[in-house]
Every structure is written in C-alpha cells, then in structure tokens.
PDB file of C-alpha atoms and ligand atoms in Angstrom:
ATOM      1  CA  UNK A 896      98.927  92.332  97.266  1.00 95.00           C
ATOM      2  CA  UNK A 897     101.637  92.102  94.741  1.00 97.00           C
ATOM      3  CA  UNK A 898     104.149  95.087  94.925  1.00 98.00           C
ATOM      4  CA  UNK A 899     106.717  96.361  92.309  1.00 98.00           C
ATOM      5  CA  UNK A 900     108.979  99.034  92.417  1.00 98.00           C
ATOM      6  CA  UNK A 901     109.811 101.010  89.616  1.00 98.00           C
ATOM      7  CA  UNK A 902     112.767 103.554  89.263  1.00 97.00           C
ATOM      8  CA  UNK A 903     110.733 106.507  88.180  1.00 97.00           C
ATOM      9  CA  UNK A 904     106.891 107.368  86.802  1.00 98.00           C
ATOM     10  CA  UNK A 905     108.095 106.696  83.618  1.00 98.00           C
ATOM     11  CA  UNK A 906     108.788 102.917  84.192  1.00 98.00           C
ATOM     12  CA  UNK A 907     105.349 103.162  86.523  1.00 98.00           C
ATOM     13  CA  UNK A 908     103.355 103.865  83.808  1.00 98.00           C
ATOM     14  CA  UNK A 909     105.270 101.436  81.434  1.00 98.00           C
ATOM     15  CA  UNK A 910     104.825  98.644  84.003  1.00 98.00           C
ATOM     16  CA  UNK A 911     100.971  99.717  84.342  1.00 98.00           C
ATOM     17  CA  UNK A 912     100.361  99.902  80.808  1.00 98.00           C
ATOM     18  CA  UNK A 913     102.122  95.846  79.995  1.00 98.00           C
ATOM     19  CA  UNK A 914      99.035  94.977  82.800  1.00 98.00           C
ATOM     20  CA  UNK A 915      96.643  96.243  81.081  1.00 98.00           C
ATOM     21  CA  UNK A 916      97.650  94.862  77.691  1.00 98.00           C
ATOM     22  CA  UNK A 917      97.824  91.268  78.872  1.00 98.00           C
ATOM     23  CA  UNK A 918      94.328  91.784  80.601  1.00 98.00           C
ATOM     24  CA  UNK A 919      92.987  93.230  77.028  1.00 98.00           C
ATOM     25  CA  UNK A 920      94.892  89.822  75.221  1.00 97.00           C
ATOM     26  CA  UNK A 921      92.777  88.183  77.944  1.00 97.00           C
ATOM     27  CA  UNK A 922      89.470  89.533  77.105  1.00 97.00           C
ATOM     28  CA  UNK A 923      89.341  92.914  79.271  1.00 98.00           C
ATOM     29  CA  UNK A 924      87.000  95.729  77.556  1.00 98.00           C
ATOM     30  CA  UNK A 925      86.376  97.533  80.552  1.00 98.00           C
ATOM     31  CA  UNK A 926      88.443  99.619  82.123  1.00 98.00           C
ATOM     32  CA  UNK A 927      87.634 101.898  85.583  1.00 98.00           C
ATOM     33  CA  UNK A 928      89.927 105.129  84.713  1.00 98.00           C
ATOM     34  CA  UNK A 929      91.420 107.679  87.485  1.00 98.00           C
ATOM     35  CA  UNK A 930      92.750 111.299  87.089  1.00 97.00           C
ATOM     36  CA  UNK A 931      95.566 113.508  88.537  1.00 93.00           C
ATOM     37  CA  UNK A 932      99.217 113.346  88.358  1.00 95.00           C
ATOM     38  CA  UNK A 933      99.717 109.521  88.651  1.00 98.00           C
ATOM     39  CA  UNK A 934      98.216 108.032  85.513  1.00 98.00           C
ATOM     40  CA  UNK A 935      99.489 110.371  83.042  1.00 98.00           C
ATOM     41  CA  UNK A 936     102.756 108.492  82.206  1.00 98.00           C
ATOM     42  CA  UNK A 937     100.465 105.361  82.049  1.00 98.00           C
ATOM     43  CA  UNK A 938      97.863 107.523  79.559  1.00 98.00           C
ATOM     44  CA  UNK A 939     101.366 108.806  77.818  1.00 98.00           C
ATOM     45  CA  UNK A 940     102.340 105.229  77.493  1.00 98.00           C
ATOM     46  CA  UNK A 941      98.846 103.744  76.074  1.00 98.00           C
ATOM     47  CA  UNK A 942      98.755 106.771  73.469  1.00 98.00           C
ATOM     48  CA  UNK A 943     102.008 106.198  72.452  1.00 98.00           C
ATOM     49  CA  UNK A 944     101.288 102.030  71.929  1.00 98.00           C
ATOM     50  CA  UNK A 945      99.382 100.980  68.944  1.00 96.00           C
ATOM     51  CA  UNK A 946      96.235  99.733  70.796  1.00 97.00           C
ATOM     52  CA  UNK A 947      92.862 100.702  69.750  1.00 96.00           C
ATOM     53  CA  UNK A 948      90.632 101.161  72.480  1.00 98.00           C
ATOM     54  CA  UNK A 949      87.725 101.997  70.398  1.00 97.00           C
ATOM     55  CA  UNK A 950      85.471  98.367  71.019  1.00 97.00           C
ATOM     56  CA  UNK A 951      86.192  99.083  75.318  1.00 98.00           C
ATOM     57  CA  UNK A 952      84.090 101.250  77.841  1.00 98.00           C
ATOM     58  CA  UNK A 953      86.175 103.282  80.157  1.00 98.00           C
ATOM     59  CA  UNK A 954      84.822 104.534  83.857  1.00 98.00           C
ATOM     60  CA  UNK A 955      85.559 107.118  85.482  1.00 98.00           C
ATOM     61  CA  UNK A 956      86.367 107.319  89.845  1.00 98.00           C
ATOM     62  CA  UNK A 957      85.361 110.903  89.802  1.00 98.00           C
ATOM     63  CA  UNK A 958      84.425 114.090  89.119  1.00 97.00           C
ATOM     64  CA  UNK A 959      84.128 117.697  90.549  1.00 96.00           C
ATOM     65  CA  UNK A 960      80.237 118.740  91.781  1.00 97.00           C
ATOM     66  CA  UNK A 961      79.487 121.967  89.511  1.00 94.00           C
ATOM     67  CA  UNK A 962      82.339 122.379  86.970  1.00 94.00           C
ATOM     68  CA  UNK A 963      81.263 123.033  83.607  1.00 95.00           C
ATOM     69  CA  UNK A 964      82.722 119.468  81.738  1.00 96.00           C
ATOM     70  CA  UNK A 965      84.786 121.901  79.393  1.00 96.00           C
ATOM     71  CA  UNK A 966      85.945 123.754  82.397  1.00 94.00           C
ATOM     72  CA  UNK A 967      89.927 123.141  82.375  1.00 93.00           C
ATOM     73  CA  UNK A 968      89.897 121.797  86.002  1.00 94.00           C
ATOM     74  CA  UNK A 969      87.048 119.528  85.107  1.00 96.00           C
ATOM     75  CA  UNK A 970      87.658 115.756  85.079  1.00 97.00           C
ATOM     76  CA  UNK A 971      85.901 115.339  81.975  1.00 98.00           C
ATOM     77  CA  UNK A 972      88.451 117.399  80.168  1.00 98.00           C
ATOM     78  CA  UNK A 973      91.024 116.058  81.874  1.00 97.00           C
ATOM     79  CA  UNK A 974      90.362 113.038  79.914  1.00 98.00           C
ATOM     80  CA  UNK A 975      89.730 113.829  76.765  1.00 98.00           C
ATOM     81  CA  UNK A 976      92.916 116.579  76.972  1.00 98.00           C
ATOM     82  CA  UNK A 977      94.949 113.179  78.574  1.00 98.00           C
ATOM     83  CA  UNK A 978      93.576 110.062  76.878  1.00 98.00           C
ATOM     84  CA  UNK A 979      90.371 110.290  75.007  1.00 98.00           C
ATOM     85  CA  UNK A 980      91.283 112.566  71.963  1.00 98.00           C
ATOM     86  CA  UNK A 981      94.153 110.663  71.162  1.00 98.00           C
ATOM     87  CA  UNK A 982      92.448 107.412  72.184  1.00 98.00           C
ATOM     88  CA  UNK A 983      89.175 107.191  72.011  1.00 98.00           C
ATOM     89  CA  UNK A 984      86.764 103.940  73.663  1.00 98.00           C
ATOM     90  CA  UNK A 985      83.503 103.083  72.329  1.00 98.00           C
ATOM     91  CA  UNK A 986      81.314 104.457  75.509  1.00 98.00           C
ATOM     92  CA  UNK A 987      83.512 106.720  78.431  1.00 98.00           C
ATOM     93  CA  UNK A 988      81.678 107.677  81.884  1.00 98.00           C
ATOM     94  CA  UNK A 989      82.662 110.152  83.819  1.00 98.00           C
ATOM     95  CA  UNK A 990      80.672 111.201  87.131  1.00 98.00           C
ATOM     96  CA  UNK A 991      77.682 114.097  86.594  1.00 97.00           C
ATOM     97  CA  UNK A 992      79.081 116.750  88.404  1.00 97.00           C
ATOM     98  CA  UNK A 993      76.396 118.781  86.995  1.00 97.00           C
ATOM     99  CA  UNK A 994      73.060 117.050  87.253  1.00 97.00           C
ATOM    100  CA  UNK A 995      69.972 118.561  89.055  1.00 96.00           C
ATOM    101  CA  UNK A 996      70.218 115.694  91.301  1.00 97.00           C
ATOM    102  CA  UNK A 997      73.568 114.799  92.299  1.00 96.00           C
ATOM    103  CA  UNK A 998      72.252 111.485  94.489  1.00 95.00           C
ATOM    104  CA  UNK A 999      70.292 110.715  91.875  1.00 97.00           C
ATOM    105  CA  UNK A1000      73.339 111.027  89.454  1.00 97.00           C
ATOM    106  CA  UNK A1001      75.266 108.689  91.801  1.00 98.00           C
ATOM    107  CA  UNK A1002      72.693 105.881  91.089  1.00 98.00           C
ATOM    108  CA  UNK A1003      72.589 106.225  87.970  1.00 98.00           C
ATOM    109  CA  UNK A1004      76.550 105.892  87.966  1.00 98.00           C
ATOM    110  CA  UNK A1005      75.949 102.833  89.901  1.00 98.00           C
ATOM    111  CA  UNK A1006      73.689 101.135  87.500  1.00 98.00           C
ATOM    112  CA  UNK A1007      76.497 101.966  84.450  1.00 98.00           C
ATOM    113  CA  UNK A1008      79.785  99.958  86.466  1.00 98.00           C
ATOM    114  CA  UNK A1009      76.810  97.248  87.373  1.00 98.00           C
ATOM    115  CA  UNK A1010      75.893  97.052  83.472  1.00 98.00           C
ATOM    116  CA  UNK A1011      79.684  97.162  82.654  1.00 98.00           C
ATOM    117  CA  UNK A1012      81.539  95.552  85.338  1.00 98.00           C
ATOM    118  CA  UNK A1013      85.140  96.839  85.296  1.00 98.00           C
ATOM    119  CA  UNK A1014      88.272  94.339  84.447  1.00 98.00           C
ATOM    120  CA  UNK A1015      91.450  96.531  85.477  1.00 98.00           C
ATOM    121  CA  UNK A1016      90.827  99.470  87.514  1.00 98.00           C
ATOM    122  CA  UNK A1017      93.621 102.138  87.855  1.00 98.00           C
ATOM    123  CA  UNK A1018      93.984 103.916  91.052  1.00 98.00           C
ATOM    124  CA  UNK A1019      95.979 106.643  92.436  1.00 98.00           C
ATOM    125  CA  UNK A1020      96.292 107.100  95.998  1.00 98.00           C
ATOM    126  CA  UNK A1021      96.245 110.608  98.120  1.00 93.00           C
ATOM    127  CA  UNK A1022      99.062 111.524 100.821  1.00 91.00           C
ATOM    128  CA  UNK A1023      96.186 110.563 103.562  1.00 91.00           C
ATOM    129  CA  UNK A1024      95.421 107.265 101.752  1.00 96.00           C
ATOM    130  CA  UNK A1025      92.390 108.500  99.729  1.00 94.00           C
ATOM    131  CA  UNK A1026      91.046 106.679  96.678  1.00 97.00           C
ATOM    132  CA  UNK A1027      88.944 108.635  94.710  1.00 97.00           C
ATOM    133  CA  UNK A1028      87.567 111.179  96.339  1.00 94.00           C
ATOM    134  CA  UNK A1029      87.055 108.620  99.406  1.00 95.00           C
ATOM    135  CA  UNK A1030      88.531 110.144 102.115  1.00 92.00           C
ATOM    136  CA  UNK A1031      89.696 108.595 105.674  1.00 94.00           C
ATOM    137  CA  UNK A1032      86.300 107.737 107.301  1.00 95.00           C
ATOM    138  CA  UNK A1033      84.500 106.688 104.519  1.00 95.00           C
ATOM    139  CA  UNK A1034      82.348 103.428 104.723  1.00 96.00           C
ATOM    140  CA  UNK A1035      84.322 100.815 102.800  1.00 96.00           C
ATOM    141  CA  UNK A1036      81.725  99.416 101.479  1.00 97.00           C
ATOM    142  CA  UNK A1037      80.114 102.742 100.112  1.00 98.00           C
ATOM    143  CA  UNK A1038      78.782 103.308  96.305  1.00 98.00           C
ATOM    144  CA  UNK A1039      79.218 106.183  94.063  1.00 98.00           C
ATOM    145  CA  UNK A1040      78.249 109.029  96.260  1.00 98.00           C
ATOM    146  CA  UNK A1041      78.838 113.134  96.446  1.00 97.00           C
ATOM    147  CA  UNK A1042      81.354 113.883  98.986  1.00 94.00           C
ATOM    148  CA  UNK A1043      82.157 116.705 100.717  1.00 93.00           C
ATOM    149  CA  UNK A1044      86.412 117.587 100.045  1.00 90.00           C
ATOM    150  CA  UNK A1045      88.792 117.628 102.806  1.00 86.00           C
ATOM    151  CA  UNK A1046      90.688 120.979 103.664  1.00 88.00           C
ATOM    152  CA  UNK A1047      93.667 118.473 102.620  1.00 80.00           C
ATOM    153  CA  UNK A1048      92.331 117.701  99.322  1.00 82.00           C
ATOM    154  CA  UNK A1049      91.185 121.363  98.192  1.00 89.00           C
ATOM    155  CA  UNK A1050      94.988 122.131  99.622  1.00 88.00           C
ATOM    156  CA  UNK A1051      96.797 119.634  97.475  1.00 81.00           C
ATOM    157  CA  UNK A1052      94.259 120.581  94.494  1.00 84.00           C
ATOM    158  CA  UNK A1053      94.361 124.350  94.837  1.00 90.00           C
ATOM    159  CA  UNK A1054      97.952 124.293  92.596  1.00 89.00           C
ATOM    160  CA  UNK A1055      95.359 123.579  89.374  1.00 88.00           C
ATOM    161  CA  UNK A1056      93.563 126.628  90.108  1.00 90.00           C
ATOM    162  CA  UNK A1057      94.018 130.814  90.360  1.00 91.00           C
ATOM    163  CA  UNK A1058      92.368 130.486  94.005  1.00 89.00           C
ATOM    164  CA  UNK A1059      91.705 128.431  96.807  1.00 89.00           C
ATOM    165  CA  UNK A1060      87.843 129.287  96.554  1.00 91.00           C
ATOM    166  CA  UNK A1061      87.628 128.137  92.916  1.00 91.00           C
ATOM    167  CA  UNK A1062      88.746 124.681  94.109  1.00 93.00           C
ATOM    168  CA  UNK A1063      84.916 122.893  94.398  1.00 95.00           C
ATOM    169  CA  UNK A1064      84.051 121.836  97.704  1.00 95.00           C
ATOM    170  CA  UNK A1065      81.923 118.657  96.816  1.00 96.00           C
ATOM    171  CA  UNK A1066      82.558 115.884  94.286  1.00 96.00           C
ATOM    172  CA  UNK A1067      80.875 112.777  92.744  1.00 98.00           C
ATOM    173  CA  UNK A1068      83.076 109.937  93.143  1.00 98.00           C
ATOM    174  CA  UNK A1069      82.992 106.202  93.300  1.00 98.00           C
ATOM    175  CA  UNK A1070      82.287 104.632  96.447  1.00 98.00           C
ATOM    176  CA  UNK A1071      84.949 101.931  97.677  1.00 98.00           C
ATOM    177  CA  UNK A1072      82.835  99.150  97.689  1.00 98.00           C
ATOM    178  CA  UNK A1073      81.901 100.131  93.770  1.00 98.00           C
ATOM    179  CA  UNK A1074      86.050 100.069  93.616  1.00 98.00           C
ATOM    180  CA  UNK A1075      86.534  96.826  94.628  1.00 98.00           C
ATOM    181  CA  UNK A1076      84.036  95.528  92.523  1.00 98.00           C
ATOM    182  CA  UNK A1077      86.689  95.409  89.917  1.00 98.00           C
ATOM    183  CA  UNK A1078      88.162  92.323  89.031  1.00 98.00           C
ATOM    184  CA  UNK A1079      91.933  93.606  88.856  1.00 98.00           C
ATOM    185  CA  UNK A1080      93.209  96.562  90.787  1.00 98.00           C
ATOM    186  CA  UNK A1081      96.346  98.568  89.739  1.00 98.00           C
ATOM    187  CA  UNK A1082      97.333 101.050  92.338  1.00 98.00           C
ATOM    188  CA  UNK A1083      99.997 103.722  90.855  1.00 98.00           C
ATOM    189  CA  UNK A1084     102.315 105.638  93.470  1.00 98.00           C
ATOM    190  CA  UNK A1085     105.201 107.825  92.738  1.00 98.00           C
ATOM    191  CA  UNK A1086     107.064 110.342  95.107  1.00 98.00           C
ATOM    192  CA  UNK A1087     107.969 110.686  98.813  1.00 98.00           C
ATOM    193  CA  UNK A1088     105.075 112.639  99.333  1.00 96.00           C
ATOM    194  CA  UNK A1089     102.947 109.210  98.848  1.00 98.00           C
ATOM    195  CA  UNK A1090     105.338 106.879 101.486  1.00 98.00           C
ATOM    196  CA  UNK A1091     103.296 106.943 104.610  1.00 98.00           C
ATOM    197  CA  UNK A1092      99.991 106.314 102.566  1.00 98.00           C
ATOM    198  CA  UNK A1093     101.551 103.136 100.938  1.00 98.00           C
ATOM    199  CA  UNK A1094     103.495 102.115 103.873  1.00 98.00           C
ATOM    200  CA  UNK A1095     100.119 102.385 105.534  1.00 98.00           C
ATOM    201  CA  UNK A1096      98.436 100.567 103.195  1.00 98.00           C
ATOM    202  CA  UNK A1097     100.775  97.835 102.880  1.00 98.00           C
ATOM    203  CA  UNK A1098     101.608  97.460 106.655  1.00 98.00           C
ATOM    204  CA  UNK A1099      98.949  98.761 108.468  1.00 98.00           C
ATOM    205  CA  UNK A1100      95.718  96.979 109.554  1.00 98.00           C
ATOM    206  CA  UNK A1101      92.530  97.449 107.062  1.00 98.00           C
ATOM    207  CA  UNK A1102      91.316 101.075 108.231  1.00 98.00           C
ATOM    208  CA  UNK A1103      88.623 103.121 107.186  1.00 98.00           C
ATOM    209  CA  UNK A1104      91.383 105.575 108.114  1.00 97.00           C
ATOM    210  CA  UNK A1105      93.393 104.545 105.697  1.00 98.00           C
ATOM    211  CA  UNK A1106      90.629 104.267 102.884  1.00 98.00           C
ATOM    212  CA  UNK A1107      93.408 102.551 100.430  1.00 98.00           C
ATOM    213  CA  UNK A1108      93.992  99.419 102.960  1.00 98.00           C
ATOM    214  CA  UNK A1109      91.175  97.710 102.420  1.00 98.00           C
ATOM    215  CA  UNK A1110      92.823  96.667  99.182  1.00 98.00           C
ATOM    216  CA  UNK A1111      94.565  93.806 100.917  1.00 98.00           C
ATOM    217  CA  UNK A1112      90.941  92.453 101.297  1.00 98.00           C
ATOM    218  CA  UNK A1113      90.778  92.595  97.468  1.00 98.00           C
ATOM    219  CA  UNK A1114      92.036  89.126  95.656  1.00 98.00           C
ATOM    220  CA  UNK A1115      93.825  90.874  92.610  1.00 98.00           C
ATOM    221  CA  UNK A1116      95.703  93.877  93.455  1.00 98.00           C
ATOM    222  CA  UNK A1117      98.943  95.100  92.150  1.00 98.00           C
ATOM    223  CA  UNK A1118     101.220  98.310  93.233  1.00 98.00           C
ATOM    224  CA  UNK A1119     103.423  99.730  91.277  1.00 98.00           C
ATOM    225  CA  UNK A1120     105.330 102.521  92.955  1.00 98.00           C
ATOM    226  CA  UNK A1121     108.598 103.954  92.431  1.00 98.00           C
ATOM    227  CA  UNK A1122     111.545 103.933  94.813  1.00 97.00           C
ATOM    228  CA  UNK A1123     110.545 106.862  96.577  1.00 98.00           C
ATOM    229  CA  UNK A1124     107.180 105.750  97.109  1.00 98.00           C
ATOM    230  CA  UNK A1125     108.296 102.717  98.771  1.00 98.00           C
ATOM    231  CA  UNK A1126     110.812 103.815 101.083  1.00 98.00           C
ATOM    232  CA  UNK A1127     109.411 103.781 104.497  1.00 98.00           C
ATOM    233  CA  UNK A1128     108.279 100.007 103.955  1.00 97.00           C
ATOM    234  CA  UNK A1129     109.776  97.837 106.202  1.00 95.00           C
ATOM    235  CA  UNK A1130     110.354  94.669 103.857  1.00 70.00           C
TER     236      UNK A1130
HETATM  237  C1  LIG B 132      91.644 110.927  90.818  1.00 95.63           C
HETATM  238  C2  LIG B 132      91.454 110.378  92.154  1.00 95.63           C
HETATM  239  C3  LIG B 132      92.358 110.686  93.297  1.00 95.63           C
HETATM  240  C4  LIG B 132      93.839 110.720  92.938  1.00 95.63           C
HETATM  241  C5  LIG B 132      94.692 111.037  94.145  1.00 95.63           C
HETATM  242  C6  LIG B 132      96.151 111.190  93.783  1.00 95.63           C
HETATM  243  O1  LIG B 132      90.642 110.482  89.929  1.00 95.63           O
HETATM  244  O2  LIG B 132      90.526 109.666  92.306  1.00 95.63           O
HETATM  245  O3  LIG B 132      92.137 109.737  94.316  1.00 95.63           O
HETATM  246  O4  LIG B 132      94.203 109.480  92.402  1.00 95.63           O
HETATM  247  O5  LIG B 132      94.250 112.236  94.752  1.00 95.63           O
HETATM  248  O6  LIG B 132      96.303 112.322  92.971  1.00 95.63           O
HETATM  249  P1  LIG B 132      97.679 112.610  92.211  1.00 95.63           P
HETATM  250  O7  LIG B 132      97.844 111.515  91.231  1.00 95.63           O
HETATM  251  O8  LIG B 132      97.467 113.945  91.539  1.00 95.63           O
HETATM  252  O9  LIG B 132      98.748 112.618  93.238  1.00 95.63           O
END
C-alpha cells in the first residue's frame, strides 16, 4: 500500500484528483465513485479542473434502501448536488435503493461494474473501518448486496437528518470483493476521528473486522490521509 500524508482535506483531495488525471492520460474511463464527507474536496477539485468527464461511466459504492433519489439524504442527489451537475459522465450508476426487488437490484448492479470494469475507485473509510456500507463482519469477498446499518453507522449518519428514525436502516452497497475488482484503489482519510481505522488498516492483520484491511491484499492501492488521520501509525 502506498501512503501519503497530506496537511489538510484540501491537499487530500488535490493529491486524489492529480491520480485520477494521470489514470484518465492513461486511458481510465471508468471510475467507481463514493459519497460522504471525504470526497467532496476531491469532487470540489475535479469541478474546479477543466476535465470533461462526459465520454467516462462513473459507479457508485452505495445507496440508501427506500429514499426517494431526489430525497436530500439520498445518494443519488448527493451526486448530482456534488459532482454530476457541474460535471456530468456519459452513463452514472448509483445503487436502486428503490426497486421491488432489492437482491435482484444487487445483480443487476453486479452485471453493470462486470460490463464496465472500474479503473480508479475512490473510497472513504468509516471510524470502524467500513467501506461502503460493508461493515466489520462482512465476507470479503461479497458482491453488491442490501445490508442491514449498524447502530454506529445510523449514529454517525443521523447529523444529515431531523431524526434518528428517518436515518434508513438498510442500504444497497457494493460488496468488497466487487471493490477490489478495481484496478486502482484510492482510499481518502481526513480527521482524528478516522486514526484507529487507518492505523488498523495499515498495521493490523487482514480482518473481516476491519473490512478496509483487506486492501493490503489489493496490488494498487494508495492512501491519502491527512496528518491527523495518520497519527497513531507507528512508522
Ligand atoms: C460512502 C461510503 C462510506 C463512507 C464512509 C466515510 O459512499 O461508502 O463508506 O465513505 O462512511 O464517510 P465520511 O466520508 O462521511 O466520513
């Protein structure tokens, strides 16, 4: 795993976005998209750049089971509000958090990153070493998948809504095997609140516990976390 530490978000997301530009000059059109805090600067940065997305496909970790996609809180809008109206790609998936079906939804999801394997995915990590909505115990070799939320997750979510019992209990999110189907990794970290889950997946053995650690199986990974992020690592 390669690791570089930034001074703030700001330089995170500058650092992220020079990746992804060289992997675009190298031929990258596809490109597996997260939400949250972590990627915005990265999203800011892109927006601001003069790229033109508009010939990639863009993919989508996640989404909420039963939001409406123009619901604020919904990861579809999320996107479009964060990257997509400003920058828009040719075709952009994001999980069906509202079909009949939601298994059947997850297959189909499946079938789209198999069609359009990704070249740079973008990751954010949770304080108990989640990726996507993969959450310590999942199999780490799962596919896209609805998942129940932890009582951790709907707590650190619960700030984007009026109530805790608007916060959805289930989600459709990429599986960690789908995740490390991508050819390039770029895991994003800022803020002491995310030390123990990088320190963890850094210097701790490959966990399901740690969902995030099984990136060190993963030949093309890169962290870039800022000084806070880093400061329980040892080296
Ligand atoms: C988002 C996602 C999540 C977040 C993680 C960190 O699509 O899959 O795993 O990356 O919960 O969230 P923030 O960035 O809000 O700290």
């Amino acid at each position: 795993m390669d690791v570089k530490i930034v001074k703030d978000k700001v330089a995170g997301g500058q650092a992220a976005f020079e990746l992804i530009k060289a992997g675009i000059d190298n031929g990258a059109k596809v490109l597996g998209l997260a939400t949250g805090s972590t990627p915005i600067t990265l999203y800011q940065a892109m927006i601001a750049s003069d790229l033109d997305f508009s010939n990639m496909t863009s993919i989508n970790l996640d989404e909420y089971v039963g939001l409406a996609e123009d619901n604020p809180q919904s990861y579809h809008q999320f996107m479009k509000d964060n990257l997509f109206n400003q920058k828009p790609f040719a075709h952009s998936y994001v999980p069906n958090g509202n079909a009949a079906n939601i298994e059947d939804a997850a297959a189909d999801y499946e079938q789209i990153i198999a069609e359009n394997p990704i070249d740079i995915q973008i990751l954010g990590i949770g304080r108990n070493g989640h990726i996507g909505f993969n959450e310590p115990g999942s199999d780490l070799k799962g596919l896209t998948h609805k998942v129940q939320l932890t009582e951790s997750t709907i707590e650190a979510n619960k700030r984007f809504f009026d109530k805790e019992e608007d916060v959805p209990r289930y989600a459709i999110s990429m599986g960690i095997g789908s995740i490390m189907k991508g050819k390039q990794i770029l895991l994003l970290a800022y803020g002491e609140d995310k030390a123990d889950a990088i320190k963890a997946t850094i210097e701790g053995p490959v966990t399901p516990d740690v969902p995030a650690s099984v990136l060190q199986e993963h030949a093309n990974v890169t962290l870039i976390i800022d000084e806070a992020a880093a400061s329980k690592l040892s080296k």
